[in-house]
Short mmCIF file of C-alpha atoms in Angstrom, two decimals:
data_model
loop_
_atom_site.label_atom_id
_atom_site.label_comp_id
_atom_site.label_asym_id
_atom_site.label_seq_id
_atom_site.Cartn_x
_atom_site.Cartn_y
_atom_site.Cartn_z
CA PHE F 1 108.33 88.05 85.78
CA LEU F 2 107.98 89.90 89.07
CA GLY F 3 111.40 88.88 90.43
CA PRO F 4 113.42 90.08 87.43
CA ALA F 5 111.34 93.26 87.11
CA THR F 6 111.87 94.06 90.80
CA ALA F 7 115.62 93.53 90.42
CA ILE F 8 115.70 95.84 87.40
CA PHE F 9 113.67 98.60 89.05
CA GLU F 10 115.76 98.37 92.22
CA GLY F 11 118.96 98.68 90.20
CA ARG F 12 120.26 95.23 91.10
CA ILE F 13 120.74 94.13 87.49
CA ARG F 14 123.83 95.43 85.76
CA ASN F 15 125.28 94.54 82.40
CA ARG F 16 126.81 96.28 79.39
CA TRP F 17 123.44 97.15 77.87
CA ILE F 18 121.67 98.34 81.01
CA SER F 19 124.67 100.08 82.59
CA ALA F 20 126.32 101.39 79.42
CA TYR F 21 126.09 105.04 80.49
CA ASN F 22 125.92 104.59 84.27
CA LYS F 23 129.36 105.12 85.77
CA ARG F 24 128.22 105.31 89.41
CA THR F 25 128.83 102.44 91.77
CA PHE F 26 125.96 103.48 94.04
CA ALA F 27 122.88 105.35 92.90
CA HIS F 28 120.08 106.80 94.98
CA ARG F 29 117.82 107.39 91.98
CA ARG F 30 117.42 105.79 88.61
CA LEU F 31 115.76 106.60 85.35
CA ILE F 32 114.60 103.63 83.34
CA LYS F 33 114.15 104.36 79.66
CA ASP F 34 112.78 101.54 77.58
CA VAL F 35 110.55 101.62 74.54
CA ARG F 36 110.31 97.83 74.53
CA SER F 37 108.27 97.78 77.73
CA LEU F 38 105.49 100.09 76.49
CA MET F 39 103.11 97.20 75.95
CA MET F 40 103.86 95.97 79.49
CA ILE F 41 103.21 99.32 81.14
CA GLY F 42 99.84 98.23 82.57
CA TRP F 43 101.47 95.22 84.22
CA ILE F 44 104.32 97.40 85.50
CA ARG F 45 101.88 99.94 86.97
CA ALA F 46 99.87 97.17 88.63
CA HIS F 47 102.96 95.72 90.34
CA PHE F 48 104.90 98.96 91.00
CA PRO F 49 102.21 101.60 91.61
CA GLU F 50 104.55 103.86 93.61
CA MET F 51 106.93 104.27 90.66
CA PRO F 52 106.26 107.49 88.74
CA VAL F 53 105.67 106.89 85.04
CA ILE F 54 106.61 109.41 82.39
CA LEU F 55 105.37 108.53 78.92
CA LEU F 56 107.42 110.48 76.41
CA LEU F 57 106.07 110.53 72.88
CA ARG F 58 108.11 111.64 69.92
CA HIS F 59 106.43 112.54 66.65
CA PRO F 60 106.12 109.37 64.54
CA CYS F 61 107.73 111.05 61.52
CA ALA F 62 110.81 111.91 63.57
CA VAL F 63 111.00 108.33 64.84
CA LEU F 64 110.55 107.01 61.31
CA ASN F 65 113.28 109.32 60.03
CA SER F 66 115.72 108.09 62.68
CA LEU F 67 114.96 104.41 62.08
CA LEU F 68 115.27 104.71 58.31
CA ARG F 69 118.56 106.61 58.59
CA LEU F 70 119.87 103.83 60.83
CA HIS F 71 118.69 101.25 58.28
CA TRP F 72 116.72 99.39 60.93
CA HIS F 73 114.42 96.68 59.65
CA ARG F 74 111.50 95.14 61.47
CA ASN F 75 108.47 93.09 60.81
CA ALA F 76 106.16 94.57 63.42
CA ALA F 77 103.10 93.09 61.75
CA ALA F 78 104.38 89.54 62.13
CA LEU F 79 105.46 90.16 65.73
CA ILE F 80 102.07 91.60 66.66
CA LEU F 81 100.04 88.95 64.85
CA ALA F 82 102.08 86.22 66.57
CA GLN F 83 100.75 87.41 69.96
CA PRO F 84 97.11 86.28 70.20
CA GLN F 85 96.61 87.76 73.67
CA LEU F 86 97.86 91.18 72.50
CA MET F 87 95.54 91.03 69.52
CA GLU F 88 92.58 89.94 71.64
CA ASP F 89 93.16 92.48 74.40
CA HIS F 90 93.97 95.53 72.28
CA LEU F 91 94.53 95.28 68.56
CA GLU F 92 91.89 92.96 67.06
CA PRO F 93 89.87 95.86 65.60
CA PHE F 94 92.96 96.71 63.54
CA ARG F 95 93.70 93.19 62.25
CA ASP F 96 93.04 93.99 58.57
CA LEU F 97 95.32 97.03 58.72
CA ILE F 98 98.05 95.06 60.52
CA GLU F 99 97.82 92.20 58.02
CA SER F 100 98.16 94.64 55.10
CA THR F 101 101.35 96.17 56.50
CA SER F 102 104.46 95.68 54.37
CA GLY F 103 107.86 97.28 54.06
CA ASP F 104 109.99 99.12 56.58
CA VAL F 105 108.04 102.39 56.57
CA ASP F 106 104.70 100.69 57.25
CA ASN F 107 106.21 98.39 59.86
CA HIS F 108 107.98 101.20 61.74
CA LEU F 109 104.80 103.27 61.81
CA LEU F 110 102.75 100.24 62.84
CA ALA F 111 105.14 99.58 65.73
CA TRP F 112 104.92 103.23 66.86
CA CYS F 113 101.11 103.24 66.68
CA ALA F 114 100.67 99.86 68.37
CA ASN F 115 103.13 100.63 71.18
CA TYR F 116 101.56 103.96 72.10
CA PHE F 117 97.97 102.82 71.53
CA VAL F 118 98.42 99.91 73.94
CA ALA F 119 100.37 102.00 76.47
CA LEU F 120 97.85 104.86 76.48
CA ARG F 121 94.99 102.39 76.77
CA GLN F 122 96.59 100.64 79.74
CA LEU F 123 97.42 103.93 81.45
CA ALA F 124 93.97 105.53 81.00
CA GLY F 125 92.74 107.06 84.26
CA GLN F 126 96.07 106.62 86.05
CA ARG F 127 98.45 109.26 87.37
CA VAL F 128 101.00 109.39 84.57
CA PHE F 129 102.96 112.24 83.04
CA VAL F 130 102.42 112.29 79.28
CA ALA F 131 104.91 114.48 77.48
CA PHE F 132 105.87 115.24 73.92
CA TYR F 133 109.54 115.34 72.98
CA GLU F 134 108.99 118.23 70.55
CA ARG F 135 107.36 120.37 73.29
CA PHE F 136 110.52 119.99 75.37
CA LEU F 137 112.38 121.48 72.40
CA ALA F 138 109.85 124.22 71.67
CA GLU F 139 108.85 125.19 75.24
CA PRO F 140 111.56 123.86 77.56
CA ARG F 141 110.78 126.07 80.57
CA GLY F 142 107.08 125.21 80.65
CA GLU F 143 107.58 121.51 80.00
CA ILE F 144 110.36 121.17 82.58
CA ALA F 145 108.19 122.97 85.13
CA ARG F 146 105.30 120.56 84.41
CA LEU F 147 107.60 117.54 84.69
CA PHE F 148 109.21 118.61 87.97
CA ASP F 149 105.78 119.49 89.38
CA PHE F 150 104.57 115.98 88.52
CA LEU F 151 107.61 114.50 90.26
CA GLY F 152 107.16 116.81 93.27
CA ARG F 153 110.68 118.14 92.90
CA PRO F 154 112.04 121.67 92.81
CA PHE F 155 114.26 122.82 89.97
CA ASP F 156 116.34 125.82 89.04
CA ASP F 157 118.00 127.11 85.88
CA ARG F 158 120.86 124.59 86.15
CA VAL F 159 118.58 122.08 84.45
CA PHE F 160 118.56 124.22 81.28
CA LYS F 161 122.35 124.30 81.21
CA ARG F 162 122.42 120.49 81.39
CA MET F 163 119.82 120.24 78.63
CA LYS F 164 122.24 121.91 76.22
CA VAL F 165 124.57 118.91 76.45
CA PRO F 166 123.44 116.27 73.92
CA SER F 167 122.65 112.81 75.20
CA VAL F 168 125.37 110.24 74.73
CA GLN F 169 122.89 108.47 72.48
CA ALA F 170 122.27 111.49 70.23
CA ARG F 171 123.40 110.99 66.69
CA VAL F 172 125.05 113.94 65.00
CA ALA F 173 124.42 114.58 61.33
CA ARG F 174 127.19 115.48 58.91
CA HIS F 175 126.52 119.20 59.31
CA GLY F 176 126.85 118.96 63.08
CA ASP F 177 123.19 119.00 64.12
CA SER F 178 121.71 116.23 66.22
CA SER F 179 118.74 114.33 64.83
CA ALA F 180 116.44 116.21 67.23
CA VAL F 181 117.56 119.60 65.92
CA VAL F 182 117.24 118.46 62.30
CA TRP F 183 113.63 117.37 62.96
CA ARG F 184 112.80 120.59 64.77
CA ARG F 185 114.21 122.65 61.93
CA SER F 186 112.38 120.69 59.23
CA SER F 187 109.05 120.60 61.05
CA GLY F 188 108.59 124.20 61.90
#
């Protein structure tokens, strides 16, 4: 797995999925965003210790809302139970709960809990930036300052101007608000 991971982290792998929003031919920096690798984060840290890790958590209800609106279906319980090493290393104490999971809501929440439980467990005691999506919305100046401090990089107010532009992946609701704004409005 080390060869493919190295190629990905060095930016040598390009395809429609990975490079969908990257229009640059040459890049000097890269941001790798991938929820699917949360349970591999310990392995990634062990093999790429110089790479800064930012663990961004979004409130599980907001994630659930997005997944249900997209009509995504998953059987997280079956996927987790089919991985004996994952169960043995991290999730065995929760076997009864996992086995009792049914339906999309339970499975989406199980996936959220399992992913972040395993990631936080693997990252315990390591230099990692843990951030909450909703705090970036509620306290952008403080959170951006913390993030840039972690990365050892200066920033100025231009970053706030860029933050006002929605991500290309942001979904817009019928009334014109993005899903993030809808959640922020409904939660507080």
